[in-house]
């Protein structure tokens, strides 16, 4: 039963990812500005919490000062993303997302390869290889990176969504 719930949840997440991907592609400028702002606000909040935590931690606990430095760095980066130059923020964000796309796809290939061998597994692996290819292409074309960032992210969401919907049909050899 738990396995069935996980499969249904995976399918629903896949639909949501695909829909978000289409929305991103349809509204690239708004999506980029929104994404940069959300990440900036998140980093500001996360940094503030880390600084507060570092103040509350007793002095004898190791890593207290590192937590403070981490919090301050997060707040600086968050402030730059939320209130700084959108062009620079989009370039930095572009590379962060490209690395995330590549790593996520490698993890998915490893996971699917470990649980199944068959047509659906091969289809999932092909989708992830396409995503890695898009990521590497953008990574080594910096001028292109900011221009196609949102489209690549939108397609990555769509591919990840399709992969999530397809994965429920993959028979598992062993989990």
PDB file of N, CA and C in Angstrom, residues 27-118:
ATOM      1  N   UNK A  27       6.324  32.168 -19.735  1.00  0.00           N
ATOM      2  CA  UNK A  27       6.568  33.474 -19.117  1.00  0.00           C
ATOM      3  C   UNK A  27       8.013  33.582 -18.631  1.00  0.00           C
ATOM      4  N   UNK A  28       8.989  33.591 -19.542  1.00  0.00           N
ATOM      5  CA  UNK A  28      10.393  33.507 -19.116  1.00  0.00           C
ATOM      6  C   UNK A  28      10.880  34.693 -18.287  1.00  0.00           C
ATOM      7  N   UNK A  29      10.517  35.901 -18.658  1.00  0.00           N
ATOM      8  CA  UNK A  29      11.014  37.066 -17.919  1.00  0.00           C
ATOM      9  C   UNK A  29      10.473  37.100 -16.494  1.00  0.00           C
ATOM     10  N   UNK A  30       9.163  36.888 -16.377  1.00  0.00           N
ATOM     11  CA  UNK A  30       8.545  36.884 -15.052  1.00  0.00           C
ATOM     12  C   UNK A  30       9.078  35.736 -14.201  1.00  0.00           C
ATOM     13  N   UNK A  31       9.302  34.593 -14.831  1.00  0.00           N
ATOM     14  CA  UNK A  31       9.803  33.427 -14.096  1.00  0.00           C
ATOM     15  C   UNK A  31      11.200  33.693 -13.547  1.00  0.00           C
ATOM     16  N   UNK A  32      12.057  34.317 -14.344  1.00  0.00           N
ATOM     17  CA  UNK A  32      13.423  34.594 -13.898  1.00  0.00           C
ATOM     18  C   UNK A  32      13.437  35.580 -12.738  1.00  0.00           C
ATOM     19  N   UNK A  33      12.700  36.671 -12.873  1.00  0.00           N
ATOM     20  CA  UNK A  33      12.657  37.671 -11.807  1.00  0.00           C
ATOM     21  C   UNK A  33      12.068  37.063 -10.536  1.00  0.00           C
ATOM     22  N   UNK A  34      11.006  36.290 -10.681  1.00  0.00           N
ATOM     23  CA  UNK A  34      10.373  35.654  -9.517  1.00  0.00           C
ATOM     24  C   UNK A  34      11.321  34.673  -8.849  1.00  0.00           C
ATOM     25  N   UNK A  35      12.000  33.879  -9.647  1.00  0.00           N
ATOM     26  CA  UNK A  35      12.925  32.885  -9.112  1.00  0.00           C
ATOM     27  C   UNK A  35      14.069  33.550  -8.348  1.00  0.00           C
ATOM     28  N   UNK A  36      14.626  34.596  -8.914  1.00  0.00           N
ATOM     29  CA  UNK A  36      15.717  35.316  -8.258  1.00  0.00           C
ATOM     30  C   UNK A  36      15.234  35.925  -6.947  1.00  0.00           C
ATOM     31  N   UNK A  37      14.054  36.513  -6.951  1.00  0.00           N
ATOM     32  CA  UNK A  37      13.513  37.128  -5.742  1.00  0.00           C
ATOM     33  C   UNK A  37      13.237  36.088  -4.656  1.00  0.00           C
ATOM     34  N   UNK A  38      12.625  34.966  -5.034  1.00  0.00           N
ATOM     35  CA  UNK A  38      12.319  33.908  -4.060  1.00  0.00           C
ATOM     36  C   UNK A  38      13.607  33.358  -3.443  1.00  0.00           C
ATOM     37  N   UNK A  39      14.595  33.095  -4.271  1.00  0.00           N
ATOM     38  CA  UNK A  39      15.869  32.584  -3.757  1.00  0.00           C
ATOM     39  C   UNK A  39      16.532  33.622  -2.852  1.00  0.00           C
ATOM     40  N   UNK A  40      16.485  34.883  -3.246  1.00  0.00           N
ATOM     41  CA  UNK A  40      17.064  35.939  -2.419  1.00  0.00           C
ATOM     42  C   UNK A  40      16.408  36.038  -1.054  1.00  0.00           C
ATOM     43  N   UNK A  41      15.088  36.022  -1.027  1.00  0.00           N
ATOM     44  CA  UNK A  41      14.364  36.091   0.248  1.00  0.00           C
ATOM     45  C   UNK A  41      14.655  34.854   1.093  1.00  0.00           C
ATOM     46  N   UNK A  42      14.664  33.684   0.459  1.00  0.00           N
ATOM     47  CA  UNK A  42      14.974  32.452   1.194  1.00  0.00           C
ATOM     48  C   UNK A  42      16.361  32.523   1.826  1.00  0.00           C
ATOM     49  N   UNK A  43      17.346  32.981   1.067  1.00  0.00           N
ATOM     50  CA  UNK A  43      18.705  33.083   1.603  1.00  0.00           C
ATOM     51  C   UNK A  43      18.798  34.114   2.725  1.00  0.00           C
ATOM     52  N   UNK A  44      18.063  35.217   2.597  1.00  0.00           N
ATOM     53  CA  UNK A  44      18.044  36.203   3.677  1.00  0.00           C
ATOM     54  C   UNK A  44      17.494  35.594   4.966  1.00  0.00           C
ATOM     55  N   UNK A  45      16.372  34.893   4.852  1.00  0.00           N
ATOM     56  CA  UNK A  45      15.753  34.260   6.026  1.00  0.00           C
ATOM     57  C   UNK A  45      16.664  33.180   6.594  1.00  0.00           C
ATOM     58  N   UNK A  46      17.191  32.337   5.718  1.00  0.00           N
ATOM     59  CA  UNK A  46      18.073  31.260   6.151  1.00  0.00           C
ATOM     60  C   UNK A  46      19.322  31.814   6.835  1.00  0.00           C
ATOM     61  N   UNK A  47      19.895  32.859   6.284  1.00  0.00           N
ATOM     62  CA  UNK A  47      21.069  33.482   6.879  1.00  0.00           C
ATOM     63  C   UNK A  47      20.762  34.097   8.232  1.00  0.00           C
ATOM     64  N   UNK A  48      19.620  34.759   8.335  1.00  0.00           N
ATOM     65  CA  UNK A  48      19.208  35.355   9.603  1.00  0.00           C
ATOM     66  C   UNK A  48      19.047  34.284  10.679  1.00  0.00           C
ATOM     67  N   UNK A  49      18.402  33.174  10.326  1.00  0.00           N
ATOM     68  CA  UNK A  49      18.217  32.068  11.272  1.00  0.00           C
ATOM     69  C   UNK A  49      19.571  31.491  11.692  1.00  0.00           C
ATOM     70  N   UNK A  50      20.497  31.342  10.746  1.00  0.00           N
ATOM     71  CA  UNK A  50      21.829  30.813  11.076  1.00  0.00           C
ATOM     72  C   UNK A  50      22.571  31.745  12.031  1.00  0.00           C
ATOM     73  N   UNK A  51      22.466  33.056  11.817  1.00  0.00           N
ATOM     74  CA  UNK A  51      23.120  34.014  12.712  1.00  0.00           C
ATOM     75  C   UNK A  51      22.505  33.931  14.112  1.00  0.00           C
ATOM     76  N   UNK A  52      21.185  33.890  14.191  1.00  0.00           N
ATOM     77  CA  UNK A  52      20.506  33.770  15.491  1.00  0.00           C
ATOM     78  C   UNK A  52      20.918  32.474  16.181  1.00  0.00           C
ATOM     79  N   UNK A  53      20.949  31.375  15.420  1.00  0.00           N
ATOM     80  CA  UNK A  53      21.380  30.092  15.998  1.00  0.00           C
ATOM     81  C   UNK A  53      22.808  30.178  16.526  1.00  0.00           C
ATOM     82  N   UNK A  54      23.687  30.841  15.770  1.00  0.00           N
ATOM     83  CA  UNK A  54      25.085  30.933  16.207  1.00  0.00           C
ATOM     84  C   UNK A  54      25.216  31.767  17.479  1.00  0.00           C
ATOM     85  N   UNK A  55      24.349  32.735  17.660  1.00  0.00           N
ATOM     86  CA  UNK A  55      24.366  33.546  18.883  1.00  0.00           C
ATOM     87  C   UNK A  55      23.877  32.721  20.074  1.00  0.00           C
ATOM     88  N   UNK A  56      22.884  31.873  19.849  1.00  0.00           N
ATOM     89  CA  UNK A  56      22.290  31.078  20.929  1.00  0.00           C
ATOM     90  C   UNK A  56      23.133  29.869  21.333  1.00  0.00           C
ATOM     91  N   UNK A  57      24.019  29.424  20.450  1.00  0.00           N
ATOM     92  CA  UNK A  57      24.838  28.244  20.747  1.00  0.00           C
ATOM     93  C   UNK A  57      25.864  28.606  21.818  1.00  0.00           C
ATOM     94  N   UNK A  58      26.029  27.748  22.817  1.00  0.00           N
ATOM     95  CA  UNK A  58      27.049  28.019  23.843  1.00  0.00           C
ATOM     96  C   UNK A  58      28.450  28.135  23.223  1.00  0.00           C
ATOM     97  N   UNK A  59      29.289  28.926  23.851  1.00  0.00           N
ATOM     98  CA  UNK A  59      30.624  29.236  23.318  1.00  0.00           C
ATOM     99  C   UNK A  59      31.519  28.013  23.176  1.00  0.00           C
ATOM    100  N   UNK A  60      31.313  26.994  23.993  1.00  0.00           N
ATOM    101  CA  UNK A  60      32.202  25.828  23.959  1.00  0.00           C
ATOM    102  C   UNK A  60      31.896  24.860  22.814  1.00  0.00           C
ATOM    103  N   UNK A  61      30.812  25.066  22.089  1.00  0.00           N
ATOM    104  CA  UNK A  61      30.459  24.158  20.993  1.00  0.00           C
ATOM    105  C   UNK A  61      31.244  24.556  19.745  1.00  0.00           C
ATOM    106  N   UNK A  62      31.976  23.581  19.160  1.00  0.00           N
ATOM    107  CA  UNK A  62      32.762  23.904  17.958  1.00  0.00           C
ATOM    108  C   UNK A  62      31.854  24.251  16.776  1.00  0.00           C
ATOM    109  N   UNK A  63      32.323  25.128  15.931  1.00  0.00           N
ATOM    110  CA  UNK A  63      31.587  25.491  14.733  1.00  0.00           C
ATOM    111  C   UNK A  63      30.682  26.693  14.906  1.00  0.00           C
ATOM    112  N   UNK A  64      30.648  27.256  16.109  1.00  0.00           N
ATOM    113  CA  UNK A  64      29.790  28.412  16.375  1.00  0.00           C
ATOM    114  C   UNK A  64      30.133  29.576  15.443  1.00  0.00           C
ATOM    115  N   UNK A  65      31.421  29.874  15.305  1.00  0.00           N
ATOM    116  CA  UNK A  65      31.820  30.998  14.458  1.00  0.00           C
ATOM    117  C   UNK A  65      31.595  30.685  12.977  1.00  0.00           C
ATOM    118  N   UNK A  66      31.755  29.418  12.584  1.00  0.00           N
ATOM    119  CA  UNK A  66      31.494  29.049  11.186  1.00  0.00           C
ATOM    120  C   UNK A  66      30.020  29.227  10.841  1.00  0.00           C
ATOM    121  N   UNK A  67      29.148  28.900  11.789  1.00  0.00           N
ATOM    122  CA  UNK A  67      27.716  29.092  11.572  1.00  0.00           C
ATOM    123  C   UNK A  67      27.398  30.574  11.401  1.00  0.00           C
ATOM    124  N   UNK A  68      28.064  31.417  12.184  1.00  0.00           N
ATOM    125  CA  UNK A  68      27.878  32.868  12.067  1.00  0.00           C
ATOM    126  C   UNK A  68      28.333  33.349  10.688  1.00  0.00           C
ATOM    127  N   UNK A  69      29.504  32.891  10.249  1.00  0.00           N
ATOM    128  CA  UNK A  69      30.024  33.276   8.931  1.00  0.00           C
ATOM    129  C   UNK A  69      29.081  32.796   7.830  1.00  0.00           C
ATOM    130  N   UNK A  70      28.610  31.555   7.946  1.00  0.00           N
ATOM    131  CA  UNK A  70      27.671  31.025   6.950  1.00  0.00           C
ATOM    132  C   UNK A  70      26.415  31.884   6.878  1.00  0.00           C
ATOM    133  N   UNK A  71      25.873  32.240   8.034  1.00  0.00           N
ATOM    134  CA  UNK A  71      24.665  33.061   8.069  1.00  0.00           C
ATOM    135  C   UNK A  71      24.872  34.425   7.437  1.00  0.00           C
ATOM    136  N   UNK A  72      25.997  35.045   7.738  1.00  0.00           N
ATOM    137  CA  UNK A  72      26.297  36.362   7.163  1.00  0.00           C
ATOM    138  C   UNK A  72      26.457  36.255   5.649  1.00  0.00           C
ATOM    139  N   UNK A  73      27.164  35.212   5.189  1.00  0.00           N
ATOM    140  CA  UNK A  73      27.331  35.021   3.735  1.00  0.00           C
ATOM    141  C   UNK A  73      25.979  34.805   3.056  1.00  0.00           C
ATOM    142  N   UNK A  74      25.117  33.996   3.665  1.00  0.00           N
ATOM    143  CA  UNK A  74      23.797  33.767   3.083  1.00  0.00           C
ATOM    144  C   UNK A  74      23.001  35.064   3.009  1.00  0.00           C
ATOM    145  N   UNK A  75      23.097  35.884   4.044  1.00  0.00           N
ATOM    146  CA  UNK A  75      22.357  37.152   4.025  1.00  0.00           C
ATOM    147  C   UNK A  75      22.902  38.099   2.956  1.00  0.00           C
ATOM    148  N   UNK A  76      24.211  38.124   2.777  1.00  0.00           N
ATOM    149  CA  UNK A  76      24.800  38.986   1.740  1.00  0.00           C
ATOM    150  C   UNK A  76      24.351  38.520   0.356  1.00  0.00           C
ATOM    151  N   UNK A  77      24.485  37.222   0.092  1.00  0.00           N
ATOM    152  CA  UNK A  77      24.072  36.690  -1.214  1.00  0.00           C
ATOM    153  C   UNK A  77      22.573  36.867  -1.407  1.00  0.00           C
ATOM    154  N   UNK A  78      21.793  36.611  -0.363  1.00  0.00           N
ATOM    155  CA  UNK A  78      20.343  36.796  -0.441  1.00  0.00           C
ATOM    156  C   UNK A  78      19.975  38.235  -0.737  1.00  0.00           C
ATOM    157  N   UNK A  79      20.671  39.178  -0.080  1.00  0.00           N
ATOM    158  CA  UNK A  79      20.420  40.593  -0.342  1.00  0.00           C
ATOM    159  C   UNK A  79      20.760  40.978  -1.770  1.00  0.00           C
ATOM    160  N   UNK A  80      21.870  40.438  -2.279  1.00  0.00           N
ATOM    161  CA  UNK A  80      22.242  40.716  -3.670  1.00  0.00           C
ATOM    162  C   UNK A  80      21.203  40.159  -4.639  1.00  0.00           C
ATOM    163  N   UNK A  81      20.711  38.950  -4.353  1.00  0.00           N
ATOM    164  CA  UNK A  81      19.693  38.356  -5.222  1.00  0.00           C
ATOM    165  C   UNK A  81      18.378  39.128  -5.130  1.00  0.00           C
ATOM    166  N   UNK A  82      17.957  39.445  -3.909  1.00  0.00           N
ATOM    167  CA  UNK A  82      16.647  40.074  -3.727  1.00  0.00           C
ATOM    168  C   UNK A  82      16.637  41.540  -4.147  1.00  0.00           C
ATOM    169  N   UNK A  83      17.737  42.260  -3.887  1.00  0.00           N
ATOM    170  CA  UNK A  83      17.714  43.699  -4.107  1.00  0.00           C
ATOM    171  C   UNK A  83      18.787  44.204  -5.062  1.00  0.00           C
ATOM    172  N   UNK A  84      19.616  43.316  -5.590  1.00  0.00           N
ATOM    173  CA  UNK A  84      20.741  43.727  -6.420  1.00  0.00           C
ATOM    174  C   UNK A  84      20.437  43.720  -7.905  1.00  0.00           C
ATOM    175  N   UNK A  85      21.498  43.722  -8.672  1.00  0.00           N
ATOM    176  CA  UNK A  85      21.430  43.731 -10.127  1.00  0.00           C
ATOM    177  C   UNK A  85      20.865  42.398 -10.630  1.00  0.00           C
ATOM    178  N   UNK A  86      19.752  42.461 -11.336  1.00  0.00           N
ATOM    179  CA  UNK A  86      19.087  41.256 -11.826  1.00  0.00           C
ATOM    180  C   UNK A  86      19.931  40.510 -12.859  1.00  0.00           C
ATOM    181  N   UNK A  87      20.727  41.235 -13.637  1.00  0.00           N
ATOM    182  CA  UNK A  87      21.559  40.596 -14.658  1.00  0.00           C
ATOM    183  C   UNK A  87      22.629  39.712 -14.020  1.00  0.00           C
ATOM    184  N   UNK A  88      23.328  40.265 -13.028  1.00  0.00           N
ATOM    185  CA  UNK A  88      24.367  39.485 -12.344  1.00  0.00           C
ATOM    186  C   UNK A  88      23.743  38.315 -11.597  1.00  0.00           C
ATOM    187  N   UNK A  89      22.634  38.576 -10.919  1.00  0.00           N
ATOM    188  CA  UNK A  89      21.951  37.513 -10.178  1.00  0.00           C
ATOM    189  C   UNK A  89      21.503  36.396 -11.114  1.00  0.00           C
ATOM    190  N   UNK A  90      21.024  36.749 -12.308  1.00  0.00           N
ATOM    191  CA  UNK A  90      20.576  35.709 -13.246  1.00  0.00           C
ATOM    192  C   UNK A  90      21.753  34.890 -13.765  1.00  0.00           C
ATOM    193  N   UNK A  91      22.917  35.522 -13.952  1.00  0.00           N
ATOM    194  CA  UNK A  91      24.096  34.767 -14.401  1.00  0.00           C
ATOM    195  C   UNK A  91      24.551  33.784 -13.329  1.00  0.00           C
ATOM    196  N   UNK A  92      24.632  34.252 -12.086  1.00  0.00           N
ATOM    197  CA  UNK A  92      25.026  33.368 -10.979  1.00  0.00           C
ATOM    198  C   UNK A  92      24.004  32.253 -10.818  1.00  0.00           C
ATOM    199  N   UNK A  93      22.741  32.623 -10.824  1.00  0.00           N
ATOM    200  CA  UNK A  93      21.671  31.640 -10.680  1.00  0.00           C
ATOM    201  C   UNK A  93      21.700  30.637 -11.821  1.00  0.00           C
ATOM    202  N   UNK A  94      22.001  31.116 -13.010  1.00  0.00           N
ATOM    203  CA  UNK A  94      22.072  30.229 -14.168  1.00  0.00           C
ATOM    204  C   UNK A  94      23.059  29.097 -13.967  1.00  0.00           C
ATOM    205  N   UNK A  95      24.242  29.441 -13.511  1.00  0.00           N
ATOM    206  CA  UNK A  95      25.249  28.404 -13.298  1.00  0.00           C
ATOM    207  C   UNK A  95      24.881  27.475 -12.147  1.00  0.00           C
ATOM    208  N   UNK A  96      24.298  28.020 -11.084  1.00  0.00           N
ATOM    209  CA  UNK A  96      23.854  27.164  -9.978  1.00  0.00           C
ATOM    210  C   UNK A  96      22.800  26.163 -10.449  1.00  0.00           C
ATOM    211  N   UNK A  97      21.856  26.640 -11.247  1.00  0.00           N
ATOM    212  CA  UNK A  97      20.802  25.750 -11.733  1.00  0.00           C
ATOM    213  C   UNK A  97      21.338  24.716 -12.719  1.00  0.00           C
ATOM    214  N   UNK A  98      22.286  25.112 -13.542  1.00  0.00           N
ATOM    215  CA  UNK A  98      22.873  24.161 -14.490  1.00  0.00           C
ATOM    216  C   UNK A  98      23.576  23.032 -13.739  1.00  0.00           C
ATOM    217  N   UNK A  99      24.360  23.391 -12.715  1.00  0.00           N
ATOM    218  CA  UNK A  99      25.010  22.348 -11.911  1.00  0.00           C
ATOM    219  C   UNK A  99      23.970  21.452 -11.245  1.00  0.00           C
ATOM    220  N   UNK A 100      22.888  22.050 -10.749  1.00  0.00           N
ATOM    221  CA  UNK A 100      21.825  21.268 -10.121  1.00  0.00           C
ATOM    222  C   UNK A 100      21.174  20.329 -11.123  1.00  0.00           C
ATOM    223  N   UNK A 101      20.906  20.812 -12.335  1.00  0.00           N
ATOM    224  CA  UNK A 101      20.313  19.966 -13.378  1.00  0.00           C
ATOM    225  C   UNK A 101      21.195  18.757 -13.654  1.00  0.00           C
ATOM    226  N   UNK A 102      22.473  18.989 -13.823  1.00  0.00           N
ATOM    227  CA  UNK A 102      23.401  17.909 -14.167  1.00  0.00           C
ATOM    228  C   UNK A 102      23.483  16.895 -13.025  1.00  0.00           C
ATOM    229  N   UNK A 103      23.664  17.370 -11.813  1.00  0.00           N
ATOM    230  CA  UNK A 103      23.780  16.464 -10.665  1.00  0.00           C
ATOM    231  C   UNK A 103      22.487  15.691 -10.451  1.00  0.00           C
ATOM    232  N   UNK A 104      21.347  16.361 -10.551  1.00  0.00           N
ATOM    233  CA  UNK A 104      20.054  15.699 -10.374  1.00  0.00           C
ATOM    234  C   UNK A 104      19.853  14.599 -11.406  1.00  0.00           C
ATOM    235  N   UNK A 105      20.201  14.858 -12.630  1.00  0.00           N
ATOM    236  CA  UNK A 105      20.042  13.851 -13.682  1.00  0.00           C
ATOM    237  C   UNK A 105      20.975  12.664 -13.474  1.00  0.00           C
ATOM    238  N   UNK A 106      22.193  12.919 -13.033  1.00  0.00           N
ATOM    239  CA  UNK A 106      23.123  11.817 -12.748  1.00  0.00           C
ATOM    240  C   UNK A 106      22.569  10.941 -11.630  1.00  0.00           C
ATOM    241  N   UNK A 107      22.030  11.568 -10.594  1.00  0.00           N
ATOM    242  CA  UNK A 107      21.436  10.813  -9.483  1.00  0.00           C
ATOM    243  C   UNK A 107      20.259   9.983  -9.978  1.00  0.00           C
ATOM    244  N   UNK A 108      19.412  10.559 -10.825  1.00  0.00           N
ATOM    245  CA  UNK A 108      18.251   9.828 -11.343  1.00  0.00           C
ATOM    246  C   UNK A 108      18.679   8.646 -12.205  1.00  0.00           C
ATOM    247  N   UNK A 109      19.712   8.831 -13.016  1.00  0.00           N
ATOM    248  CA  UNK A 109      20.210   7.718 -13.832  1.00  0.00           C
ATOM    249  C   UNK A 109      20.706   6.596 -12.926  1.00  0.00           C
ATOM    250  N   UNK A 110      21.445   6.944 -11.895  1.00  0.00           N
ATOM    251  CA  UNK A 110      21.945   5.931 -10.956  1.00  0.00           C
ATOM    252  C   UNK A 110      20.796   5.198 -10.282  1.00  0.00           C
ATOM    253  N   UNK A 111      19.780   5.940  -9.868  1.00  0.00           N
ATOM    254  CA  UNK A 111      18.635   5.344  -9.183  1.00  0.00           C
ATOM    255  C   UNK A 111      17.877   4.391 -10.095  1.00  0.00           C
ATOM    256  N   UNK A 112      17.537   4.855 -11.291  1.00  0.00           N
ATOM    257  CA  UNK A 112      16.774   4.018 -12.220  1.00  0.00           C
ATOM    258  C   UNK A 112      17.588   2.799 -12.631  1.00  0.00           C
ATOM    259  N   UNK A 113      18.882   2.973 -12.847  1.00  0.00           N
ATOM    260  CA  UNK A 113      19.741   1.841 -13.214  1.00  0.00           C
ATOM    261  C   UNK A 113      19.788   0.800 -12.105  1.00  0.00           C
ATOM    262  N   UNK A 114      19.704   1.252 -10.865  1.00  0.00           N
ATOM    263  CA  UNK A 114      19.795   0.330  -9.731  1.00  0.00           C
ATOM    264  C   UNK A 114      18.508  -0.450  -9.508  1.00  0.00           C
ATOM    265  N   UNK A 115      17.347   0.144  -9.842  1.00  0.00           N
ATOM    266  CA  UNK A 115      16.095  -0.530  -9.506  1.00  0.00           C
ATOM    267  C   UNK A 115      15.484  -1.328 -10.636  1.00  0.00           C
ATOM    268  N   UNK A 116      15.861  -1.084 -11.886  1.00  0.00           N
ATOM    269  CA  UNK A 116      15.161  -1.773 -12.965  1.00  0.00           C
ATOM    270  C   UNK A 116      15.984  -1.831 -14.242  1.00  0.00           C
ATOM    271  N   UNK A 117      15.624  -2.798 -15.066  1.00  0.00           N
ATOM    272  CA  UNK A 117      16.177  -2.924 -16.422  1.00  0.00           C
ATOM    273  C   UNK A 117      14.973  -3.146 -17.334  1.00  0.00           C
ATOM    274  N   UNK A 118      14.785  -2.298 -18.286  1.00  0.00           N
ATOM    275  CA  UNK A 118      13.656  -2.475 -19.180  1.00  0.00           C
ATOM    276  C   UNK A 118      13.405  -1.225 -19.984  1.00  0.00           C
TER     277      UNK A 118
END
